Amino acid sequence: MFKTSVIFGTRPEAIKLFPVVNALKATDGIDCNVLVSAQHREMLDQVLEVGGITPDHDLNVMQPGQSLDALTARLLEGIGSVLDEEKPDRVVVQGDTATAMVAALAAYYRKIPVSHVEAGLRSYNIYHPWPEEVNRKIIGTIANQHFAPTDVSAGALKAEAVPEDQVYITGNTVIDALHWVSGKIENDPSLASGLSELEKRFQGKKIIGITTHRRENFGDGMDNIASAIGEIAKRDDIACIFPVHLNPNVRAVMNEKLGNLDNVAMIEPLDYPHFARLLGICHLMLTDSGGVQEEAPALGKPVLVMRETTERPEGVTAGTAKLIGTDKDRIVAEVSTLLDDDDAYTAMARAHNPFGDGNSSLRIAEIIAKGFV
Ligand code: UD1
Ligand code: UDP
């Protein structure tokens, strides 16, 4: 048996890796264990529960308002110790978080080969997104299996002279997760029925789904986003459903500026079935999230991206996503256009699936298994 350690720590990594863990566990010849750093706590646990994953190791590193320095230091020591104990033949990481970067580094320090899921995303700006652009470049330097979601990300790796036989176009595992959760909800709608009160309250209004959390938007960016939402909320034909990220840098400003608006429901982070429901009922998404830029196009929901750059140009190219930055007036103008101009809305609201067919995890597990032969 070949031992593979899958290492992650935040909500989006868990969403994108639970299908990979399940595929690896179902693969002959592979002994798959799971190490969570718990860089996120509650938001990670929500996904572990839904995805049915029981970690073999849980470092429980999250501290309130954690700095990048302290988080990175805790991660390196913690992950290193578990690797010394488990001695896996391969480590699997996903994306670009501190946990993913440090796990790759800790594996490298022990000369353990690394597989990178969602490889090759690049914005070509090391401060947007910050610090993710550098995290994923570090992982890319270390990994010897790069699972690129699309030919765009595969092309970025090739341009960096990553050997072609190490780059695999697999699609993005988020689509696997989305298909899986949609099937679960179809079989059992009660899994996502927790929004029904809000749905009733906002009946007849166009729902705007909102998420925001990016570090590079802290300060002025978050202030602008909050002011823009406040301005949009003056309309009586819309309602906002805004599951607020647990990061205190996000909560403080949103609570201060949006706390008392009737048609802005600021709610706790939703578990994945409920978030999938929100994606289903919304008229449009307003977000700075990476994952939402992949999910919304798959469901034909226009997504306005409150960032200066994106490492996911596929949604923009397809016309379902638009980069709008964090200027207050621009956000208000772009949302208003989608609300008032039917042609502009229809042009964006086309289901398009550049990020895969929902079978990425199976491909990845197969490639990892072959690598051991
Ligand atoms: C992290 C990732 C980011 C990813 C995002 C997904 C890094 C540097 N950042 O950013 O790439 O896009 O997750 O959401 O890896 N908190 C809780 N409970 C939780 C989660 C967070 O209380 O379950 C609070 C804590 O106070 C914590 C803070 O949020 O210290 C920040 O968490 P952290 O993981 O450092 O940063 P994120 O902004 O969540
Ligand atoms: N998500 C969720 N509940 C929420 C908000 C988001 O389950 O309340 C999911 C969403 O479907 C996507 C992922 O979390 O798959 C995105 O996570 P986040 O925006 O925190 O991180 P990013 O993708 O920007 O790294």
CSV table of C-alpha atoms and ligand atoms in Angstrom, one decimal:
chain,number,residue,atom,x,y,z
A,1,MET,CA,0.0,0.0,0.0
A,2,PHE,CA,1.2,3.5,-0.9
A,3,LYS,CA,0.5,6.1,1.8
A,4,THR,CA,-0.9,9.4,0.6
A,5,SER,CA,-1.4,12.3,3.0
A,6,VAL,CA,-4.0,14.9,2.0
A,7,ILE,CA,-3.4,18.1,3.9
A,8,PHE,CA,-5.8,21.1,4.1
A,9,GLY,CA,-7.0,23.7,6.5
A,10,THR,CA,-9.7,26.1,5.2
A,11,ARG,CA,-13.2,25.9,3.9
A,12,PRO,CA,-12.5,26.2,0.2
A,13,GLU,CA,-9.7,23.6,0.4
A,14,ALA,CA,-12.0,21.2,2.2
A,15,ILE,CA,-14.8,21.7,-0.4
A,16,LYS,CA,-12.3,21.0,-3.2
A,17,LEU,CA,-10.6,18.1,-1.6
A,18,PHE,CA,-13.3,16.0,0.0
A,19,PRO,CA,-14.1,14.5,-3.4
A,20,VAL,CA,-10.4,13.8,-3.9
A,21,VAL,CA,-10.1,12.1,-0.5
A,22,ASN,CA,-13.2,10.0,-1.2
A,23,ALA,CA,-11.8,9.0,-4.7
A,24,LEU,CA,-8.3,8.2,-3.2
A,25,LYS,CA,-9.9,6.1,-0.4
A,26,ALA,CA,-11.8,4.1,-3.1
A,27,THR,CA,-8.6,3.5,-5.1
A,28,ASP,CA,-6.9,0.1,-4.8
A,29,GLY,CA,-3.4,0.2,-3.5
A,30,ILE,CA,-3.6,3.6,-1.8
A,31,ASP,CA,-3.8,4.2,1.9
A,32,CYS,CA,-5.1,7.8,2.2
A,33,ASN,CA,-4.9,9.7,5.4
A,34,VAL,CA,-6.2,13.2,6.1
A,35,LEU,CA,-4.4,15.9,8.0
A,36,VAL,CA,-6.3,19.1,8.8
A,37,SER,CA,-4.4,22.1,10.1
A,38,ALA,CA,-7.7,23.7,11.1
A,39,GLN,CA,-6.4,27.1,9.9
A,40,HIS,CA,-10.2,27.7,9.8
A,41,ARG,CA,-12.2,26.0,12.6
A,42,GLU,CA,-16.0,26.4,12.3
A,43,MET,CA,-15.9,26.9,8.6
A,44,LEU,CA,-13.8,23.9,8.1
A,45,ASP,CA,-15.9,21.7,10.4
A,46,GLN,CA,-19.0,22.6,8.4
A,47,VAL,CA,-17.5,21.0,5.3
A,48,LEU,CA,-15.9,18.0,7.1
A,49,GLU,CA,-19.4,17.2,8.4
A,50,VAL,CA,-21.2,17.6,5.0
A,51,GLY,CA,-18.4,15.8,3.1
A,52,GLY,CA,-18.2,12.9,5.7
A,53,ILE,CA,-14.5,13.3,6.3
A,54,THR,CA,-13.0,12.4,9.7
A,55,PRO,CA,-9.4,13.7,9.8
A,56,ASP,CA,-6.7,11.4,11.1
A,57,HIS,CA,-4.8,14.4,12.5
A,58,ASP,CA,-6.2,17.8,13.5
A,59,LEU,CA,-3.7,20.5,14.4
A,60,ASN,CA,-6.3,22.9,15.6
A,61,VAL,CA,-4.0,25.9,14.8
A,62,MET,CA,-6.6,28.6,14.3
A,63,GLN,CA,-6.4,31.6,16.6
A,64,PRO,CA,-8.6,34.7,16.4
A,65,GLY,CA,-7.3,37.4,14.1
A,66,GLN,CA,-4.2,35.3,13.2
A,67,SER,CA,-1.2,37.0,11.5
A,68,LEU,CA,0.4,35.4,8.5
A,69,ASP,CA,3.7,35.1,10.4
A,70,ALA,CA,2.3,33.3,13.5
A,71,LEU,CA,0.0,31.1,11.4
A,72,THR,CA,2.8,30.1,9.1
A,73,ALA,CA,5.1,29.2,12.0
A,74,ARG,CA,2.5,27.1,13.8
A,75,LEU,CA,1.7,25.3,10.5
A,76,LEU,CA,5.3,24.4,9.7
A,77,GLU,CA,6.0,22.8,13.1
A,78,GLY,CA,2.7,21.1,13.3
A,79,ILE,CA,2.6,19.7,9.8
A,80,GLY,CA,6.3,18.7,10.0
A,81,SER,CA,5.7,16.6,13.1
A,82,VAL,CA,2.8,14.7,11.5
A,83,LEU,CA,4.8,14.0,8.4
A,84,ASP,CA,7.6,12.6,10.6
A,85,GLU,CA,5.0,10.3,12.2
A,86,GLU,CA,3.1,9.3,9.1
A,87,LYS,CA,6.0,9.1,6.6
A,88,PRO,CA,3.7,9.3,3.6
A,89,ASP,CA,4.9,8.4,0.1
A,90,ARG,CA,3.1,11.4,-1.3
A,91,VAL,CA,1.5,14.6,-0.1
A,92,VAL,CA,-1.5,16.2,-1.8
A,93,VAL,CA,-2.4,19.9,-1.3
A,94,GLN,CA,-4.9,22.2,-3.0
A,95,GLY,CA,-4.9,25.8,-4.1
A,96,ASP,CA,-2.9,28.6,-2.5
A,97,THR,CA,-3.6,29.0,1.2
A,98,ALA,CA,-1.0,29.2,4.0
A,99,THR,CA,-1.8,25.6,4.9
A,100,ALA,CA,-1.2,24.4,1.3
A,101,MET,CA,2.0,26.3,0.9
A,102,VAL,CA,3.5,25.2,4.3
A,103,ALA,CA,2.4,21.6,3.7
A,104,ALA,CA,4.3,21.6,0.4
A,105,LEU,CA,7.3,23.1,2.1
A,106,ALA,CA,7.3,20.6,5.0
A,107,ALA,CA,7.0,17.8,2.5
A,108,TYR,CA,9.9,19.2,0.5
A,109,TYR,CA,12.0,19.4,3.7
A,110,ARG,CA,11.5,15.6,3.9
A,111,LYS,CA,11.9,15.0,0.2
A,112,ILE,CA,8.3,13.7,0.0
A,113,PRO,CA,6.8,14.3,-3.5
A,114,VAL,CA,3.9,16.7,-3.7
A,115,SER,CA,0.8,16.7,-5.9
A,116,HIS,CA,-0.9,20.1,-6.4
A,117,VAL,CA,-4.6,20.2,-7.0
A,118,GLU,CA,-5.8,23.4,-8.8
A,119,ALA,CA,-2.3,24.1,-10.1
A,120,GLY,CA,-1.2,26.9,-12.5
A,121,LEU,CA,-3.6,29.7,-11.5
A,122,ARG,CA,-1.8,33.0,-11.9
A,123,SER,CA,-2.8,36.6,-11.7
A,124,TYR,CA,0.8,37.8,-12.3
A,125,ASN,CA,0.5,40.3,-9.5
A,126,ILE,CA,2.0,39.2,-6.2
A,127,TYR,CA,-0.2,41.5,-4.2
A,128,HIS,CA,-3.5,40.5,-5.9
A,129,PRO,CA,-4.5,38.1,-4.4
A,130,TRP,CA,-2.2,38.5,-1.4
A,131,PRO,CA,-0.5,36.2,-0.3
A,132,GLU,CA,-2.0,33.5,-2.5
A,133,GLU,CA,-0.2,34.3,-5.8
A,134,VAL,CA,3.2,33.7,-4.1
A,135,ASN,CA,1.9,30.7,-2.1
A,136,ARG,CA,0.8,28.9,-5.3
A,137,LYS,CA,4.1,29.7,-7.1
A,138,ILE,CA,6.0,28.2,-4.1
A,139,ILE,CA,3.8,25.1,-4.3
A,140,GLY,CA,4.3,24.9,-8.1
A,141,THR,CA,8.1,25.0,-7.6
A,142,ILE,CA,8.0,22.0,-5.2
A,143,ALA,CA,5.2,19.8,-6.8
A,144,ASN,CA,5.9,17.1,-9.3
A,145,GLN,CA,2.3,16.4,-10.2
A,146,HIS,CA,0.4,19.5,-11.2
A,147,PHE,CA,-3.4,19.1,-11.6
A,148,ALA,CA,-4.4,22.1,-13.8
A,149,PRO,CA,-8.1,22.8,-14.0
A,150,THR,CA,-8.1,24.1,-17.6
A,151,ASP,CA,-5.8,24.6,-20.5
A,152,VAL,CA,-5.2,28.2,-19.4
A,153,SER,CA,-3.7,27.1,-16.1
A,154,ALA,CA,-1.8,24.3,-17.8
A,155,GLY,CA,-0.4,26.8,-20.3
A,156,ALA,CA,0.8,29.0,-17.4
A,157,LEU,CA,2.8,26.1,-16.0
A,158,LYS,CA,4.3,25.3,-19.3
A,159,ALA,CA,5.3,28.9,-19.8
A,160,GLU,CA,7.2,28.6,-16.5
A,161,ALA,CA,9.0,25.5,-17.9
A,162,VAL,CA,7.3,23.0,-15.7
A,163,PRO,CA,8.0,19.6,-17.4
A,164,GLU,CA,5.0,18.8,-19.6
A,165,ASP,CA,4.8,15.2,-18.3
A,166,GLN,CA,4.1,16.6,-14.8
A,167,VAL,CA,1.1,18.7,-15.9
A,168,TYR,CA,-2.4,17.1,-16.2
A,169,ILE,CA,-5.5,19.0,-17.2
A,170,THR,CA,-8.1,17.5,-14.9
A,171,GLY,CA,-10.9,20.1,-14.4
A,172,ASN,CA,-11.5,21.7,-11.1
A,173,THR,CA,-12.7,19.5,-8.3
A,174,VAL,CA,-15.1,22.2,-7.1
A,175,ILE,CA,-17.4,21.1,-9.9
A,176,ASP,CA,-17.3,17.6,-8.5
A,177,ALA,CA,-18.3,19.0,-5.1
A,178,LEU,CA,-21.1,21.1,-6.6
A,179,HIS,CA,-22.5,18.2,-8.5
A,180,TRP,CA,-22.3,16.0,-5.5
A,181,VAL,CA,-24.0,18.5,-3.2
A,182,SER,CA,-26.7,19.3,-5.8
A,183,GLY,CA,-27.6,15.6,-6.0
A,184,LYS,CA,-27.8,15.3,-2.2
A,185,ILE,CA,-30.1,18.3,-2.0
A,186,GLU,CA,-32.3,16.9,-4.8
A,187,ASN,CA,-32.7,13.7,-2.8
A,188,ASP,CA,-33.2,15.5,0.5
A,189,PRO,CA,-34.3,19.2,0.1
A,190,SER,CA,-34.3,19.6,3.9
A,191,LEU,CA,-30.5,19.7,3.7
A,192,ALA,CA,-30.8,23.2,2.3
A,193,SER,CA,-34.2,24.3,3.8
A,194,GLY,CA,-32.6,26.7,6.3
A,195,LEU,CA,-33.0,29.6,4.0
A,196,SER,CA,-36.8,29.3,3.5
A,197,GLU,CA,-37.7,32.0,6.0
A,198,LEU,CA,-35.5,34.5,4.2
A,199,GLU,CA,-36.8,33.3,0.9
A,200,LYS,CA,-40.4,33.9,2.1
A,201,ARG,CA,-39.4,37.4,3.5
A,202,PHE,CA,-37.7,38.4,0.2
A,203,GLN,CA,-40.3,36.9,-2.1
A,204,GLY,CA,-40.7,38.9,-5.3
A,205,LYS,CA,-37.4,40.6,-4.9
A,206,LYS,CA,-34.2,40.0,-6.9
A,207,ILE,CA,-31.7,38.3,-4.5
A,208,ILE,CA,-28.1,39.4,-4.6
A,209,GLY,CA,-25.8,36.9,-3.0
A,210,ILE,CA,-22.7,38.4,-1.4
A,211,THR,CA,-19.4,37.1,0.0
A,212,THR,CA,-16.2,38.9,0.7
A,213,HIS,CA,-13.0,38.1,2.6
A,214,ARG,CA,-9.9,38.9,0.6
A,215,ARG,CA,-7.0,40.2,2.7
A,216,GLU,CA,-6.0,42.7,0.0
A,217,ASN,CA,-9.4,44.3,0.3
A,218,PHE,CA,-9.1,44.9,4.1
A,219,GLY,CA,-9.4,48.6,5.0
A,220,ASP,CA,-10.5,50.9,2.2
A,221,GLY,CA,-11.7,48.0,0.0
A,222,MET,CA,-14.0,46.6,2.7
A,223,ASP,CA,-15.2,50.1,3.5
A,224,ASN,CA,-16.1,50.7,-0.2
A,225,ILE,CA,-17.8,47.3,-0.5
A,226,ALA,CA,-19.9,48.0,2.6
A,227,SER,CA,-20.9,51.5,1.4
A,228,ALA,CA,-21.8,50.1,-2.1
A,229,ILE,CA,-24.0,47.4,-0.5
A,230,GLY,CA,-25.7,50.1,1.6
A,231,GLU,CA,-26.3,52.2,-1.5
A,232,ILE,CA,-27.7,49.2,-3.5
A,233,ALA,CA,-30.0,48.3,-0.6
A,234,LYS,CA,-31.8,51.6,-1.1
A,235,ARG,CA,-33.7,49.9,-3.9
A,236,ASP,CA,-36.9,48.2,-2.9
A,237,ASP,CA,-36.8,45.6,-5.7
A,238,ILE,CA,-33.8,43.8,-4.3
A,239,ALA,CA,-32.6,41.9,-1.2
A,240,CYS,CA,-29.1,40.9,-0.3
A,241,ILE,CA,-28.2,37.6,1.4
A,242,PHE,CA,-24.8,38.0,2.8
A,243,PRO,CA,-23.2,35.1,4.7
A,244,VAL,CA,-20.4,37.0,6.5
A,245,HIS,CA,-17.0,35.4,6.7
A,246,LEU,CA,-15.8,34.9,10.3
A,247,ASN,CA,-12.7,37.0,9.8
A,248,PRO,CA,-13.0,39.8,12.3
A,249,ASN,CA,-11.6,42.3,9.7
A,250,VAL,CA,-14.7,41.6,7.6
A,251,ARG,CA,-17.3,41.4,10.4
A,252,ALA,CA,-16.4,44.6,12.1
A,253,VAL,CA,-16.9,46.9,9.1
A,254,MET,CA,-20.0,45.0,7.8
A,255,ASN,CA,-21.7,45.1,11.2
A,256,GLU,CA,-21.0,48.8,11.6
A,257,LYS,CA,-22.2,49.8,8.1
A,258,LEU,CA,-24.9,47.4,7.3
A,259,GLY,CA,-26.3,46.2,10.6
A,260,ASN,CA,-29.7,47.8,10.4
A,261,LEU,CA,-30.9,47.4,6.8
A,262,ASP,CA,-34.2,45.6,6.3
A,263,ASN,CA,-33.3,44.1,2.9
A,264,VAL,CA,-29.7,43.1,3.8
A,265,ALA,CA,-29.6,39.7,5.6
A,266,MET,CA,-26.2,39.4,7.2
A,267,ILE,CA,-26.1,35.7,8.3
A,268,GLU,CA,-23.5,33.3,9.6
A,269,PRO,CA,-21.4,31.3,7.0
A,270,LEU,CA,-23.6,28.8,5.3
A,271,ASP,CA,-22.8,25.1,5.1
A,272,TYR,CA,-22.2,23.9,1.6
A,273,PRO,CA,-25.7,22.7,0.8
A,274,HIS,CA,-27.2,26.0,1.9
A,275,PHE,CA,-24.6,28.0,0.0
A,276,ALA,CA,-25.5,25.9,-3.1
A,277,ARG,CA,-29.1,26.8,-2.5
A,278,LEU,CA,-28.1,30.5,-2.3
A,279,LEU,CA,-26.3,30.2,-5.7
A,280,GLY,CA,-29.5,28.6,-7.0
A,281,ILE,CA,-32.0,31.3,-5.9
A,282,CYS,CA,-29.8,34.4,-6.4
A,283,HIS,CA,-30.2,36.8,-9.4
A,284,LEU,CA,-26.5,37.5,-9.3
A,285,MET,CA,-23.4,37.1,-7.1
A,286,LEU,CA,-21.3,39.9,-5.8
A,287,THR,CA,-18.1,38.5,-4.5
A,288,ASP,CA,-14.3,38.5,-4.1
A,289,SER,CA,-14.2,34.7,-3.6
A,290,GLY,CA,-12.2,32.4,-5.8
A,291,GLY,CA,-14.5,29.4,-5.5
A,292,VAL,CA,-17.6,31.4,-6.2
A,293,GLN,CA,-16.1,32.5,-9.5
A,294,GLU,CA,-16.0,28.9,-10.5
A,295,GLU,CA,-19.4,27.8,-9.2
A,296,ALA,CA,-21.5,30.7,-10.4
A,297,PRO,CA,-20.6,30.2,-14.1
A,298,ALA,CA,-21.4,26.5,-13.8
A,299,LEU,CA,-24.9,27.5,-12.7
A,300,GLY,CA,-25.4,30.3,-15.2
A,301,LYS,CA,-25.4,33.0,-12.5
A,302,PRO,CA,-23.7,36.3,-13.4
A,303,VAL,CA,-20.8,37.0,-11.0
A,304,LEU,CA,-19.4,40.5,-10.3
A,305,VAL,CA,-15.9,40.0,-9.0
A,306,MET,CA,-14.8,42.7,-6.5
A,307,ARG,CA,-11.1,42.4,-7.3
A,308,GLU,CA,-8.5,44.1,-9.5
A,309,THR,CA,-7.2,40.9,-11.1
A,310,THR,CA,-8.3,37.3,-11.4
A,311,GLU,CA,-6.4,34.1,-11.7
A,312,ARG,CA,-9.6,32.6,-13.1
A,313,PRO,CA,-9.9,34.4,-16.5
A,314,GLU,CA,-12.1,31.5,-17.9
A,315,GLY,CA,-15.3,32.9,-16.4
A,316,VAL,CA,-14.5,36.4,-17.7
A,317,THR,CA,-13.7,35.0,-21.2
A,318,ALA,CA,-17.0,33.0,-21.1
A,319,GLY,CA,-18.8,36.3,-20.3
A,320,THR,CA,-20.4,35.0,-17.0
A,321,ALA,CA,-17.9,36.8,-14.7
A,322,LYS,CA,-16.9,40.5,-14.7
A,323,LEU,CA,-14.0,42.1,-12.8
A,324,ILE,CA,-15.2,45.3,-11.2
A,325,GLY,CA,-12.7,46.2,-8.5
A,326,THR,CA,-13.7,47.8,-5.2
A,327,ASP,CA,-14.6,51.3,-6.1
A,328,LYS,CA,-17.9,52.1,-4.5
A,329,ASP,CA,-19.5,53.9,-7.5
A,330,ARG,CA,-18.3,51.2,-9.9
A,331,ILE,CA,-19.8,48.4,-7.8
A,332,VAL,CA,-23.2,50.3,-7.6
A,333,ALA,CA,-23.1,51.0,-11.3
A,334,GLU,CA,-22.3,47.4,-12.3
A,335,VAL,CA,-25.0,45.9,-10.1
A,336,SER,CA,-27.5,48.5,-11.3
A,337,THR,CA,-26.8,47.6,-14.9
A,338,LEU,CA,-27.5,43.9,-14.2
A,339,LEU,CA,-30.7,44.8,-12.4
A,340,ASP,CA,-32.0,47.2,-14.9
A,341,ASP,CA,-30.7,46.1,-18.3
A,342,ASP,CA,-32.2,42.8,-19.4
A,343,ASP,CA,-29.9,42.4,-22.4
A,344,ALA,CA,-26.8,43.0,-20.2
A,345,TYR,CA,-28.2,40.4,-17.7
A,346,THR,CA,-29.1,37.8,-20.3
A,347,ALA,CA,-25.7,38.1,-21.9
A,348,MET,CA,-24.0,37.1,-18.6
A,349,ALA,CA,-26.6,34.6,-17.4
A,350,ARG,CA,-25.6,31.7,-19.6
A,351,ALA,CA,-24.5,28.4,-18.0
A,352,HIS,CA,-21.0,27.8,-19.0
A,353,ASN,CA,-18.7,25.2,-17.5
A,354,PRO,CA,-15.0,26.0,-18.2
A,355,PHE,CA,-13.9,24.4,-15.0
A,356,GLY,CA,-14.7,20.8,-15.7
A,357,ASP,CA,-17.2,18.0,-15.9
A,358,GLY,CA,-17.4,16.9,-12.3
A,359,ASN,CA,-15.1,13.9,-12.7
A,360,SER,CA,-11.8,15.7,-11.8
A,361,SER,CA,-11.3,13.8,-8.5
A,362,LEU,CA,-11.5,10.4,-10.2
A,363,ARG,CA,-8.9,11.5,-12.8
A,364,ILE,CA,-6.6,12.8,-10.0
A,365,ALA,CA,-6.9,9.6,-8.0
A,366,GLU,CA,-6.1,7.6,-11.1
A,367,ILE,CA,-3.0,9.6,-11.9
A,368,ILE,CA,-1.8,9.5,-8.3
A,369,ALA,CA,-2.2,5.7,-8.2
A,370,LYS,CA,-0.4,5.3,-11.6
A,371,GLY,CA,2.5,7.3,-10.2
A,372,PHE,CA,3.1,4.6,-7.6
A,373,VAL,CA,3.3,1.8,-10.1
B,1,UD1,C1,-7.9,32.1,4.3
B,1,UD1,C2,-6.8,32.0,3.2
B,1,UD1,C3,-7.4,32.5,1.9
B,1,UD1,C4,-8.7,31.8,1.5
B,1,UD1,C5,-9.7,32.0,2.7
B,1,UD1,C6,-10.9,31.2,2.4
B,1,UD1,C7,-4.5,32.3,3.8
B,1,UD1,C8,-3.4,33.3,4.0
B,1,UD1,N1,-5.7,32.8,3.6
B,1,UD1,O1,-8.1,33.5,4.5
B,1,UD1,O2,-6.4,32.2,0.8
B,1,UD1,O3,-9.2,32.4,0.3
B,1,UD1,O4,-9.1,31.4,3.9
B,1,UD1,O5,-12.0,31.6,3.2
B,1,UD1,O6,-4.2,31.1,3.8
B,1,UD1,N2,-12.0,32.6,11.5
B,1,UD1,C9,-12.8,32.1,12.4
B,1,UD1,N3,-13.4,30.8,12.2
B,1,UD1,C10,-13.2,30.2,11.0
B,1,UD1,C11,-12.4,30.8,10.0
B,1,UD1,C12,-11.8,32.0,10.3
B,1,UD1,O7,-13.1,32.6,13.5
B,1,UD1,O8,-13.7,29.1,10.8
B,1,UD1,C13,-11.4,34.0,11.8
B,1,UD1,C14,-10.3,33.9,12.8
B,1,UD1,O9,-10.3,35.0,13.6
B,1,UD1,C15,-9.0,33.8,11.9
B,1,UD1,C16,-9.4,34.7,10.8
B,1,UD1,O10,-10.8,34.5,10.6
B,1,UD1,O11,-7.9,34.2,12.6
B,1,UD1,C17,-8.6,34.7,9.6
B,1,UD1,O12,-8.5,33.3,9.1
B,1,UD1,P1,-7.3,33.0,8.0
B,1,UD1,O13,-7.4,31.6,7.6
B,1,UD1,O14,-6.0,33.5,8.5
B,1,UD1,O15,-7.6,34.0,6.8
B,1,UD1,P2,-8.8,34.0,5.8
B,1,UD1,O16,-9.1,35.5,5.5
B,1,UD1,O17,-9.9,33.2,6.3
B,2,UDP,N1,-19.1,28.9,0.7
B,2,UDP,C1,-19.9,28.2,1.7
B,2,UDP,N2,-20.6,29.0,2.6
B,2,UDP,C2,-20.5,30.3,2.6
B,2,UDP,C3,-19.7,31.0,1.6
B,2,UDP,C4,-19.0,30.2,0.7
B,2,UDP,O1,-19.9,27.0,1.7
B,2,UDP,O2,-21.2,30.9,3.4
B,2,UDP,C5,-18.3,28.1,-0.3
B,2,UDP,C6,-18.5,28.4,-1.7
B,2,UDP,O3,-19.5,27.6,-2.3
B,2,UDP,C7,-17.1,28.1,-2.3
B,2,UDP,C8,-16.2,28.3,-1.1
B,2,UDP,O4,-16.9,28.3,0.0
B,2,UDP,O5,-17.0,26.8,-2.7
B,2,UDP,C9,-15.4,29.6,-1.3
B,2,UDP,O6,-14.7,29.9,-0.1
B,2,UDP,P1,-14.1,31.3,0.2
B,2,UDP,O7,-14.8,32.4,-0.6
B,2,UDP,O8,-14.1,31.4,1.7
B,2,UDP,O9,-12.6,31.2,-0.3
B,2,UDP,P2,-11.9,31.3,-1.7
B,2,UDP,O10,-12.6,30.4,-2.7
B,2,UDP,O11,-11.9,32.8,-2.1
B,2,UDP,O12,-10.5,30.9,-1.5
